Short mmCIF file of C-alpha atoms in Angstrom, two decimals:
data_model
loop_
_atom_site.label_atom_id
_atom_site.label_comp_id
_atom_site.label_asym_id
_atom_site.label_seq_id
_atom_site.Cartn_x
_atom_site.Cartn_y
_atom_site.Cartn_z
CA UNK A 1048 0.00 0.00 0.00
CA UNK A 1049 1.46 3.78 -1.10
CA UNK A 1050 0.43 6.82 1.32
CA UNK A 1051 1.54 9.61 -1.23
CA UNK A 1052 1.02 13.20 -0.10
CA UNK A 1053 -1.33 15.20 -2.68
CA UNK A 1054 0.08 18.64 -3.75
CA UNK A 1055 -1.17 22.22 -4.61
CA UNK A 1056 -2.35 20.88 -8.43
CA UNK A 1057 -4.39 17.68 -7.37
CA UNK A 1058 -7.11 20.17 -6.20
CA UNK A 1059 -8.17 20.95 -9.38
CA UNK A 1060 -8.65 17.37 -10.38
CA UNK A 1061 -11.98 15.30 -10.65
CA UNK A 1062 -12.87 12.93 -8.41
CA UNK A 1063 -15.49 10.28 -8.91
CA UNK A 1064 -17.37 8.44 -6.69
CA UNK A 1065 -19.30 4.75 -7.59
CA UNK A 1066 -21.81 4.47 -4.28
CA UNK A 1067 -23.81 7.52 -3.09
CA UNK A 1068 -25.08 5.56 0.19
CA UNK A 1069 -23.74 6.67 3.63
CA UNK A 1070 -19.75 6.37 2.27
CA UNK A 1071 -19.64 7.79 -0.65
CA UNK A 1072 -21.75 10.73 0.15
CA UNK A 1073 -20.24 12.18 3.70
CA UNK A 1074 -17.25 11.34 1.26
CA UNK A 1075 -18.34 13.58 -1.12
CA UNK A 1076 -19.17 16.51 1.24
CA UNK A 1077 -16.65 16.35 4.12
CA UNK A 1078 -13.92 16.39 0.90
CA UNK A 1079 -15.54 19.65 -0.42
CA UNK A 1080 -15.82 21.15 3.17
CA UNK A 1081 -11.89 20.61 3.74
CA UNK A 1082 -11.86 22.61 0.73
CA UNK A 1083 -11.12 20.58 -2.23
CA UNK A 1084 -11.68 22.59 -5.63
CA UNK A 1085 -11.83 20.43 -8.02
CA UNK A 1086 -15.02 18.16 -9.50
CA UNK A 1087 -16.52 15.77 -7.49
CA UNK A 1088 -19.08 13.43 -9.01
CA UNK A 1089 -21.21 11.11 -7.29
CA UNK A 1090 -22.51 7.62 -8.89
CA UNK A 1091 -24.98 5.41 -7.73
CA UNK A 1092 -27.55 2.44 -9.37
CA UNK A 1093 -30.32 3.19 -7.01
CA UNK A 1094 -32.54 5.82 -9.03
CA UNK A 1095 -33.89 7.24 -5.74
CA UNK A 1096 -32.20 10.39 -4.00
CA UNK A 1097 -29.30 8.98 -1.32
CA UNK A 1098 -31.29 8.08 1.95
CA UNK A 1099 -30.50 6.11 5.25
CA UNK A 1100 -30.14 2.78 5.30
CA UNK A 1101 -30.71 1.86 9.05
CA UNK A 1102 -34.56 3.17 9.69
CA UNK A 1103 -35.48 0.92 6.55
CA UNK A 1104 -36.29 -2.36 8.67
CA UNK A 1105 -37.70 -0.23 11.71
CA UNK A 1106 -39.17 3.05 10.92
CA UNK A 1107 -39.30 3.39 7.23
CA UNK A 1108 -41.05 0.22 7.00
CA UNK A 1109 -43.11 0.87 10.04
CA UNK A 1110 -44.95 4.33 8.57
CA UNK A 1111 -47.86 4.36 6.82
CA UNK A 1112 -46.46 6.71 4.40
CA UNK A 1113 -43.70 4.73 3.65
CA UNK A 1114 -41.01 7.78 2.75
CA UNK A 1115 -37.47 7.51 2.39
CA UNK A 1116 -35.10 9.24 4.81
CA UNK A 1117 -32.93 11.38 2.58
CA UNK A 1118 -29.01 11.97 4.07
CA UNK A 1119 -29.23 15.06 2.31
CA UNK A 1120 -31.73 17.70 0.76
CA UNK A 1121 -30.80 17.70 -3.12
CA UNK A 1122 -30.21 21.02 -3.11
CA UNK A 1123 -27.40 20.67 -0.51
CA UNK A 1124 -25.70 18.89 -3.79
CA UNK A 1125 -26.22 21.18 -5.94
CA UNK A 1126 -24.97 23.98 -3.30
CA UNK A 1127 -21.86 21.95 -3.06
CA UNK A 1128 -21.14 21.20 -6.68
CA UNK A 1129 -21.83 17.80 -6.25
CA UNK A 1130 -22.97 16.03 -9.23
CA UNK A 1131 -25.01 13.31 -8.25
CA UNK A 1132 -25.88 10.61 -10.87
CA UNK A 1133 -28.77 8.50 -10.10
CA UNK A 1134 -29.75 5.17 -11.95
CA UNK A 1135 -26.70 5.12 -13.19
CA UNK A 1136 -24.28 1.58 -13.54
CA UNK A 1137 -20.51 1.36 -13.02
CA UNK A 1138 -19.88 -1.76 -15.80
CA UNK A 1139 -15.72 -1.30 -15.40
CA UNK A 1140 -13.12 0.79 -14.58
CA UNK A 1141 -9.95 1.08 -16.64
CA UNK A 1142 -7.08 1.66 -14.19
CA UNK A 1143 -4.64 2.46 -17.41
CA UNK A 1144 -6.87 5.22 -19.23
CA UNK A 1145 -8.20 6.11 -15.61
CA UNK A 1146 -12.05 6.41 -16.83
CA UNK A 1147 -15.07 4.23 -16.36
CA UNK A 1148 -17.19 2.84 -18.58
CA UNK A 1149 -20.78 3.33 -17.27
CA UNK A 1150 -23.85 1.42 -18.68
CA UNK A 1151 -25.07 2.56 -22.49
CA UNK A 1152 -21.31 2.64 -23.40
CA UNK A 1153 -21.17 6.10 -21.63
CA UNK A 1154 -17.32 6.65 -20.62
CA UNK A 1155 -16.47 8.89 -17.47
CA UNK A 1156 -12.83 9.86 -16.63
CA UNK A 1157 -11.08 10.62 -13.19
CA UNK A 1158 -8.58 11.53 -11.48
CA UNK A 1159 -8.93 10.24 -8.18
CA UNK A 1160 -11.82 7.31 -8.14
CA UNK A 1161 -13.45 6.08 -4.33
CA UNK A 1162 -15.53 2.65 -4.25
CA UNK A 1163 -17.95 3.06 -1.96
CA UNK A 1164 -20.00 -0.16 -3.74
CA UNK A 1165 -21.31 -1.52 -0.30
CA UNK A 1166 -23.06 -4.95 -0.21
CA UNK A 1167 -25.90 -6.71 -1.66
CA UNK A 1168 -28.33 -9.26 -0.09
CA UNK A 1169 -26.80 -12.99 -0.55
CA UNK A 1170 -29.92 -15.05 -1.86
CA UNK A 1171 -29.40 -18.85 -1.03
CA UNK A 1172 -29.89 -21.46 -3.91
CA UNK A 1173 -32.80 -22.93 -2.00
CA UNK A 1174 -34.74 -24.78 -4.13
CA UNK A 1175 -38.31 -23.19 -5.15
CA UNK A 1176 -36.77 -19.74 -3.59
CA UNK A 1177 -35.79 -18.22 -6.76
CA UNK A 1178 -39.02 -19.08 -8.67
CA UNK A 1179 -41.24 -17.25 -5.94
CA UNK A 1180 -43.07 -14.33 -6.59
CA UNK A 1181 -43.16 -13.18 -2.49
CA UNK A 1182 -39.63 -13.03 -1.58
CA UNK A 1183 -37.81 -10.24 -0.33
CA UNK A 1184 -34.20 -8.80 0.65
CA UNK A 1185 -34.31 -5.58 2.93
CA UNK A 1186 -31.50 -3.80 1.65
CA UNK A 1187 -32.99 -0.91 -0.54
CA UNK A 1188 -35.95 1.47 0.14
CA UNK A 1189 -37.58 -0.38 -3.34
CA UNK A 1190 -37.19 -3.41 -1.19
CA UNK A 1191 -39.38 -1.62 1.63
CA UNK A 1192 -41.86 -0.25 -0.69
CA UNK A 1193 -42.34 -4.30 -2.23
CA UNK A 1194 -42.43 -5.74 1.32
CA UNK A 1195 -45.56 -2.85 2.15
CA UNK A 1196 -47.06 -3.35 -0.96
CA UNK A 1197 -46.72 -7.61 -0.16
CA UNK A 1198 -48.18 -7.12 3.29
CA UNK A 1199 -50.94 -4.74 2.53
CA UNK A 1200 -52.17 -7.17 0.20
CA UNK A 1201 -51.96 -10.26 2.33
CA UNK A 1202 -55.40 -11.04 4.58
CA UNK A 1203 -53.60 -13.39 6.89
CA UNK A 1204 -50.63 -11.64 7.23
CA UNK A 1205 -47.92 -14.59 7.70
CA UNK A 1206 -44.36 -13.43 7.44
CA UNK A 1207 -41.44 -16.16 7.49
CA UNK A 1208 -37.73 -14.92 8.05
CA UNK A 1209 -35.30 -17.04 6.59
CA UNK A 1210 -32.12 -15.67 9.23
CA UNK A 1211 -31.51 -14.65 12.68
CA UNK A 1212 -29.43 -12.29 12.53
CA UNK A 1213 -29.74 -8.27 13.31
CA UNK A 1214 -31.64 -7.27 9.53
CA UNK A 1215 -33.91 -10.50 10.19
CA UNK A 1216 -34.79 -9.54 14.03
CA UNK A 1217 -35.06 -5.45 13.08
CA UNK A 1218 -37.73 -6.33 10.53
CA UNK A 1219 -39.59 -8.90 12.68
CA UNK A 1220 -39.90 -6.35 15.50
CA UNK A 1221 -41.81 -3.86 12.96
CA UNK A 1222 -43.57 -6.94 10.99
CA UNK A 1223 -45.01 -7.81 14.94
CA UNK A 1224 -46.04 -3.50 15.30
CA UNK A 1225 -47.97 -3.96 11.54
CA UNK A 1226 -50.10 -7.15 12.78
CA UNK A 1227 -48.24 -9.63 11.41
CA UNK A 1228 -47.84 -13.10 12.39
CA UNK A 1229 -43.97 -13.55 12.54
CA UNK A 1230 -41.98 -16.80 11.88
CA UNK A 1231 -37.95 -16.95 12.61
CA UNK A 1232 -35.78 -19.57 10.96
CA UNK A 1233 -32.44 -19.48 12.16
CA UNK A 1234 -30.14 -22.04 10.94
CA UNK A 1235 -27.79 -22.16 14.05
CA UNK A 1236 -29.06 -23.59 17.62
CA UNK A 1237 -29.11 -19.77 18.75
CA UNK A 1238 -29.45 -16.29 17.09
CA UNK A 1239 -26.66 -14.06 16.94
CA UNK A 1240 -24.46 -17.33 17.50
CA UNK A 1241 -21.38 -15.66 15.90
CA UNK A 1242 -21.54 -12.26 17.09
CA UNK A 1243 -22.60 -11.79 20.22
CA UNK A 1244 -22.46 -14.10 23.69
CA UNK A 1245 -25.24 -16.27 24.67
CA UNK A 1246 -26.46 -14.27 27.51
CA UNK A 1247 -27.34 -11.69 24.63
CA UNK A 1248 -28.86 -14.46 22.56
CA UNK A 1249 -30.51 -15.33 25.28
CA UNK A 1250 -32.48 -12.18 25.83
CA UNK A 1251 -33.36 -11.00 22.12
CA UNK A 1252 -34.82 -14.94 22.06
CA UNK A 1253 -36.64 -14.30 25.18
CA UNK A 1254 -37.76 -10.91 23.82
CA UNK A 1255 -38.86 -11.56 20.85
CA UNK A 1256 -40.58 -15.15 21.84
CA UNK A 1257 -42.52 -12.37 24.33
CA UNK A 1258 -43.88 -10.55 21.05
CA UNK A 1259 -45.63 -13.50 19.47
CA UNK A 1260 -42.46 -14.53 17.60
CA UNK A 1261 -42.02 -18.48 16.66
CA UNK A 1262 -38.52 -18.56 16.63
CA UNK A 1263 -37.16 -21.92 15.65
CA UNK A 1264 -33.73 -21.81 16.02
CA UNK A 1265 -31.23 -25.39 14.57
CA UNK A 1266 -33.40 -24.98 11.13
CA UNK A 1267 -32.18 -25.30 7.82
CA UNK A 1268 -34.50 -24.78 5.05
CA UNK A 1269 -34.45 -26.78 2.29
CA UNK A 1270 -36.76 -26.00 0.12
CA UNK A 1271 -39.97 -23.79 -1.06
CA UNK A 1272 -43.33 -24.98 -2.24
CA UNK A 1273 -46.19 -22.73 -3.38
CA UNK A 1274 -49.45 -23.95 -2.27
CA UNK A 1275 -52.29 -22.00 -3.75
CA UNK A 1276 -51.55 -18.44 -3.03
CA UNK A 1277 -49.31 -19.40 -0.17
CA UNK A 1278 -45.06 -19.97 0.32
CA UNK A 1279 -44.51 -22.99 2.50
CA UNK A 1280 -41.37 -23.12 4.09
CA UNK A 1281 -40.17 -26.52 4.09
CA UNK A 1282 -36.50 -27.44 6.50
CA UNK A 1283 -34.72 -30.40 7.10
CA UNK A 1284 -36.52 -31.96 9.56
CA UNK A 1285 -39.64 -31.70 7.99
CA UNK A 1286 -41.17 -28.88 9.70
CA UNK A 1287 -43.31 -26.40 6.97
CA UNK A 1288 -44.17 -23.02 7.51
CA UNK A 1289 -47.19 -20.97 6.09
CA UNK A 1290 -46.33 -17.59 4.64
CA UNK A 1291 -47.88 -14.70 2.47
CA UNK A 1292 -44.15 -14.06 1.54
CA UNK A 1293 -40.53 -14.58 3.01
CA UNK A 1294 -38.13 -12.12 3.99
CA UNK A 1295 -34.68 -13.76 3.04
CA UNK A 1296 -31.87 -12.22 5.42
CA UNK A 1297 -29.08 -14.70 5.99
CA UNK A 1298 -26.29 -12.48 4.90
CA UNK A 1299 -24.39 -10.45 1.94
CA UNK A 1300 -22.51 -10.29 -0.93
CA UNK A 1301 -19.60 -8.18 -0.77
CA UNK A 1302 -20.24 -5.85 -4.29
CA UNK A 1303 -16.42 -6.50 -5.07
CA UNK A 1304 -16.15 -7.54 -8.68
CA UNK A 1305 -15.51 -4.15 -9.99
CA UNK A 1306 -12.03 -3.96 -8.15
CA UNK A 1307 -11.56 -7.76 -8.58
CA UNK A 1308 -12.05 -7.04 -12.72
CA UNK A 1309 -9.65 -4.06 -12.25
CA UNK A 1310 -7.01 -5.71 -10.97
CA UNK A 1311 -7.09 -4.17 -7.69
CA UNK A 1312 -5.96 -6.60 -4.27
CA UNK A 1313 -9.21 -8.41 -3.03
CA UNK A 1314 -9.60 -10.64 -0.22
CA UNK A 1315 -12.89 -11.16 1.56
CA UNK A 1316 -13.38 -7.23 0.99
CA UNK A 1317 -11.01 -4.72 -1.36
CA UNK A 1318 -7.58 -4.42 0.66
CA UNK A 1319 -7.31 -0.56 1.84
CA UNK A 1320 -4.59 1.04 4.55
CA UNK A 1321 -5.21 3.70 6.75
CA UNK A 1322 -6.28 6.17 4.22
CA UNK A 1323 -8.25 4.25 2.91
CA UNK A 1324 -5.98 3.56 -0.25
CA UNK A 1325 -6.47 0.49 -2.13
CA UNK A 1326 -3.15 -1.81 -4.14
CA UNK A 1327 -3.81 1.47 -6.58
CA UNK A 1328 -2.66 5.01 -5.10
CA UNK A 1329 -5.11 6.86 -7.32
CA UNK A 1330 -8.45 4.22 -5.89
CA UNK A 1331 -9.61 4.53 -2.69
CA UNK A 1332 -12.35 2.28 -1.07
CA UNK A 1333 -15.01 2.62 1.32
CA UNK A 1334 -17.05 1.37 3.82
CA UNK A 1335 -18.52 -2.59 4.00
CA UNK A 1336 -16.73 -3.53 0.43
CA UNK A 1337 -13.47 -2.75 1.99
CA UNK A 1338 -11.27 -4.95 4.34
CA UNK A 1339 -8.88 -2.82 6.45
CA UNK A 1340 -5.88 -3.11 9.31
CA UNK A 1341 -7.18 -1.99 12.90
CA UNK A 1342 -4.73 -0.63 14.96
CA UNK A 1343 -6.90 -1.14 17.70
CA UNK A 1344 -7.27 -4.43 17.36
CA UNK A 1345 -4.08 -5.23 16.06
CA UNK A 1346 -5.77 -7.56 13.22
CA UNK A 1347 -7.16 -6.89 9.59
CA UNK A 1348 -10.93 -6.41 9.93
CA UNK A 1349 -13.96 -5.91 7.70
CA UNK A 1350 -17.18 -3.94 9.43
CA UNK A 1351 -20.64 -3.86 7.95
CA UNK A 1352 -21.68 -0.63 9.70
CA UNK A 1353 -22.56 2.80 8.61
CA UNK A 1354 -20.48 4.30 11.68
CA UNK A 1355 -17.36 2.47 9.45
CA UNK A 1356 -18.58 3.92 6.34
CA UNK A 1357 -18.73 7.22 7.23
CA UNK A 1358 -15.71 7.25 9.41
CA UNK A 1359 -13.76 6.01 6.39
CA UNK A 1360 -14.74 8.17 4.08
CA UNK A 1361 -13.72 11.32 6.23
CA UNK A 1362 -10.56 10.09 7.21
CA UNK A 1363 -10.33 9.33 3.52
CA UNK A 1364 -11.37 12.93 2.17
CA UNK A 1365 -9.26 14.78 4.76
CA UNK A 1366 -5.84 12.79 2.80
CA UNK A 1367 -7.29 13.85 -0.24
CA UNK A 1368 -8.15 17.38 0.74
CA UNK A 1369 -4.65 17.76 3.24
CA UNK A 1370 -2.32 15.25 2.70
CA UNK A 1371 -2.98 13.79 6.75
CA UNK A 1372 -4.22 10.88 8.15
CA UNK A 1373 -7.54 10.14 10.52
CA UNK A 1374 -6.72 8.95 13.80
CA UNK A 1375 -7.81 4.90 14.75
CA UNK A 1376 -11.20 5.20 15.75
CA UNK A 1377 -13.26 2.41 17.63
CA UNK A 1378 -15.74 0.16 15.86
CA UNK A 1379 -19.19 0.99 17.04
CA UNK A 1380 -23.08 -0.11 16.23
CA UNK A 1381 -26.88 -0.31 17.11
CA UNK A 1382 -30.03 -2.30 16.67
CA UNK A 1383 -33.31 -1.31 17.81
CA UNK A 1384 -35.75 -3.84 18.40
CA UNK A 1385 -39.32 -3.30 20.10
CA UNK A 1386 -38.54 -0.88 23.69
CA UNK A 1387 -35.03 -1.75 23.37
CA UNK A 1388 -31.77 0.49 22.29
CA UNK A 1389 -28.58 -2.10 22.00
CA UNK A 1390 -25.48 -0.11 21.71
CA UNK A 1391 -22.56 -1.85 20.75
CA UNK A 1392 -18.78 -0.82 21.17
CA UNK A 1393 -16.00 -2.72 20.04
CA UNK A 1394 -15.99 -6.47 19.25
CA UNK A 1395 -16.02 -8.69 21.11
CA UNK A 1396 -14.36 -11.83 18.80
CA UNK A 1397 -11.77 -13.52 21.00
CA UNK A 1398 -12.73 -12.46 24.73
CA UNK A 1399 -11.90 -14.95 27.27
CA UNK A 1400 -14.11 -13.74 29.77
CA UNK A 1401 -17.38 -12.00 30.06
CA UNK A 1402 -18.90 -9.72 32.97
CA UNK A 1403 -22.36 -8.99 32.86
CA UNK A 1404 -23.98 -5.79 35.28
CA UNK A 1405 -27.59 -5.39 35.77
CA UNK A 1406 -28.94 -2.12 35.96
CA UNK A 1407 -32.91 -1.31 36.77
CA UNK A 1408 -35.44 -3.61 35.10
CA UNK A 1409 -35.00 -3.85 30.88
CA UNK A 1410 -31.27 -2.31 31.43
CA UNK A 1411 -28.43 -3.92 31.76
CA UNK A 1412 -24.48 -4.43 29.69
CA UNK A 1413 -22.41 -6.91 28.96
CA UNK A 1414 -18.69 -6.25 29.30
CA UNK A 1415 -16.58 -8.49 26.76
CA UNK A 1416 -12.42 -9.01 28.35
CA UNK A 1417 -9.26 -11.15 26.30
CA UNK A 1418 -7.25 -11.37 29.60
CA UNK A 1419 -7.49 -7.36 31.48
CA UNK A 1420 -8.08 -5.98 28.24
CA UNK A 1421 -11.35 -4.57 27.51
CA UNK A 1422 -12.72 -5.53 24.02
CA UNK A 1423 -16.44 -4.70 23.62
CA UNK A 1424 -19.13 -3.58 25.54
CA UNK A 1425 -23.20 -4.34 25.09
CA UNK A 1426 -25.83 -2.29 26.69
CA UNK A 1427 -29.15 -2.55 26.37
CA UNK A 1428 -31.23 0.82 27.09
CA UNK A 1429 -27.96 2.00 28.85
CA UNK A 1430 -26.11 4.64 27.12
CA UNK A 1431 -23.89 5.19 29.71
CA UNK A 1432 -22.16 2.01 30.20
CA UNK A 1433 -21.63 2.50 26.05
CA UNK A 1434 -20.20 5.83 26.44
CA UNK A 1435 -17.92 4.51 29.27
CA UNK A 1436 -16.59 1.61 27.62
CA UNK A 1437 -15.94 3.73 24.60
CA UNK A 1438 -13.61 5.90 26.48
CA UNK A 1439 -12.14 2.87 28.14
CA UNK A 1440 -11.26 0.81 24.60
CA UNK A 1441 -10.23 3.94 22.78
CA UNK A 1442 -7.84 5.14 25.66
CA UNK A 1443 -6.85 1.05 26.19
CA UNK A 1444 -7.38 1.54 29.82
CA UNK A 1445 -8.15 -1.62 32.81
CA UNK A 1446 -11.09 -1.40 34.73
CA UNK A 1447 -11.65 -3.43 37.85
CA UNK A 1448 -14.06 -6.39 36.62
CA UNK A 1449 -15.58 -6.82 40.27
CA UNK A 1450 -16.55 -3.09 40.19
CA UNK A 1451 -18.25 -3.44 36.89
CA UNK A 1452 -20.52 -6.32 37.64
CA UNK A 1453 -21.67 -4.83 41.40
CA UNK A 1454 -24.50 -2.65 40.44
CA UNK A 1455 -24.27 -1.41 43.40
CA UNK A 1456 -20.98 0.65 42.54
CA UNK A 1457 -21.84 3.91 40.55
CA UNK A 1458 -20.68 3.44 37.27
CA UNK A 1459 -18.17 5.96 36.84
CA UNK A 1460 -14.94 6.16 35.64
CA UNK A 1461 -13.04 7.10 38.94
CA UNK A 1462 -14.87 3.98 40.65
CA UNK A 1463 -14.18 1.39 38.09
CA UNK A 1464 -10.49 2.40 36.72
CA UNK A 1465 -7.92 0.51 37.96
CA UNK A 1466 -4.87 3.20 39.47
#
């Protein structure tokens, strides 16, 4: 990987963006706000104007309205000399001529390109999926307005989710507020299985089995049969399950073959350092396509978070704009599901040893340790243990584990700090 410094004449250049999600477009404006001067173009499939990704399997989905949450008013674009291209396909960038070929032949030059190509759903080969009408991803705010549209015109309502994991519990919390009757399908004996611990399993299971869930958990579905107007759901052991359509979320597809076709380093995620620079010093990548080296961690990483995405694509615009790098910053996330706010800081992959501390009813954290070291900390409707744990993973300070799980020690950071 090359770190070259720009210099007085880069600022005139053009730089062109393919992704206009949360990456590519706090790219686009925190580069012209650090006062770059030259063209900045912004391309994107999705015809609709950029929007945020996260309320699509809670609110968005939830209103009756059914409106997209845009990150920015289009005019802000236009204020900014932004050109944003909308419904618009990369088909392959040539690294030699430095221009990209867009769909309809169309060719588009740069000087400085940023992939900020994200992820799309992955889609199982089940068999009878793919020849369903009534299946869905939940990736895209068209994918929202089809999964409305599905549910509005089903009488009974039956919903089947085909994956445990945050996407497929999200959605099933707002499917449950809309009057749905919700099935889970999680291939592994418990949700979450390999990303959280089980006492966090434990309680979304408990949760969501609370709502009028049927989570079956150790299923692997095998195959699909339509039965009149109806999807059944058929797994391994036999089991079936009734639906008016199924909402497939069992993981992604890294949207990598651009880079792969251009030559650039690939593996599980486009290869970036700490600018963001890909194996090309003119090619920057952003955000969940990328795979990158924390320095917190001390271990090449890839995050599927818009915190990453945007974090990336600052520290990336401020080398463009100045010639500096971002400081390491701390991986951070959040899911909300019915009541409940889980705020997540860190990861915990690798801890030896877990602490749990129990706050008032509905509140508690869990505290995630390789040895002394702190790694990750959960809370659930308890911002301050997140805050707290972000300041002690970021500063890589020890905390006294006996002090953390006593709830009746004040959390603070004098109390639980070890001297």
């Amino acid at each position: 990987m090359q770190s070259t410094e720009m210099n007085e004449t880069d600022v005139n250049q053009n730089v062109v963006v393919i992704g206009a999600s949360h990456g590519g477009v706090n790219f686009g404006f925190s580069l012209r706000q650090q006062g770059w001067q030259g063209s900045i173009t912004l391309v994107d499939s999705d015809p609709e104007l950029p929007y945020h990704r996260p309320p699509l399997s809670k609110k968005t989905l939830q209103s009756e309205e059914c409106l997209s949450t845009p990150l920015k008013a289009e005019k802000a674009y236009t204020d900014s000399k932004i050109d944003l291209r909308l419904g618009v396909t990369v088909d392959a960038i040539d690294r030699e001529n430095k221009q990209l070929t867009l769909n309809g032949g169309e060719s588009l030059p740069y000087d400085k390109l940023v992939i900020a190509t994200g992820c799309s759903a992955f889609i199982p080969p089940i068999p009878g999926l793919l020849s369903q009408s009534k299946y869905f991803a939940m990736r895209t705010f068209a994918d929202v307005q089809a999964i409305q549209a599905a549910l509005n015109e089903s009488n009974d309502k039956e919903v089947v989710i085909i994956g445990g994991g945050y996407i497929g519990l999200e959605s099933a919390s707002s499917f449950v507020s809309l009057g749905a009757k919700v099935t889970v399908i999680e291939k592994q004996e418990k949700i979450l299985s390999r990303v959280t611990s089980s006492v966090m399993s434990e309680f979304l299971s408990d949760l969501h089995v609370s709502k009028g869930i049927a989570l079956e958990t150790g299923k692997d579905v095998v195959e699909i049969k339509q039965v009149g107007c109806k999807q059944l759901v058929v797994c391994g052991d036999g089991s079936e399950y009734s639906s008016d359509f199924i909402l497939v979320g069992v993981g992604v597809r890294l949207n990598t073959q651009l880079a792969i076709n251009a030559g650039l380093v690939v593996e599980e995620g486009i290869k970036v350092n700490g600018v963001c620079q890909t194996s090309d010093p003119d090619i920057f990548a952003i955000g969940d396509c990328t795979k990158h080296y924390s320095t917190v961690y001390d271990r090449w990483i890839r995050l599927e978070s818009v915190q990453n995405a945007v974090d990336q694509a600052k520290g990336a615009a401020q080398f463009l704009a100045k010639g500096t790098s971002p400081a390491p910053v701390v991986p951070w996330f959040w899911s909300d599901q019915y009541e409940y706010k889980l705020q997540i800081v860190g990861l915990s992959q690798g801890y030896d040893e877990l602490v749990v501390r129990k706050e008032d009813e509905g509140q508690f954290s869990v505290w995630y340790f390789l040895g002394e070291r702190l790694l990750c900390v959960e809370a659930v409707n308890h911002t301050k243990s997140y805050v707290l744990g972000t300041q002690i993973i970021k500063k890589g300070l020890l905390v006294d584990k006996a002090a953390i799980s006593d709830s009746s020690v004040a959390l603070s950071k004098e109390l639980i700090i070890k001297q």
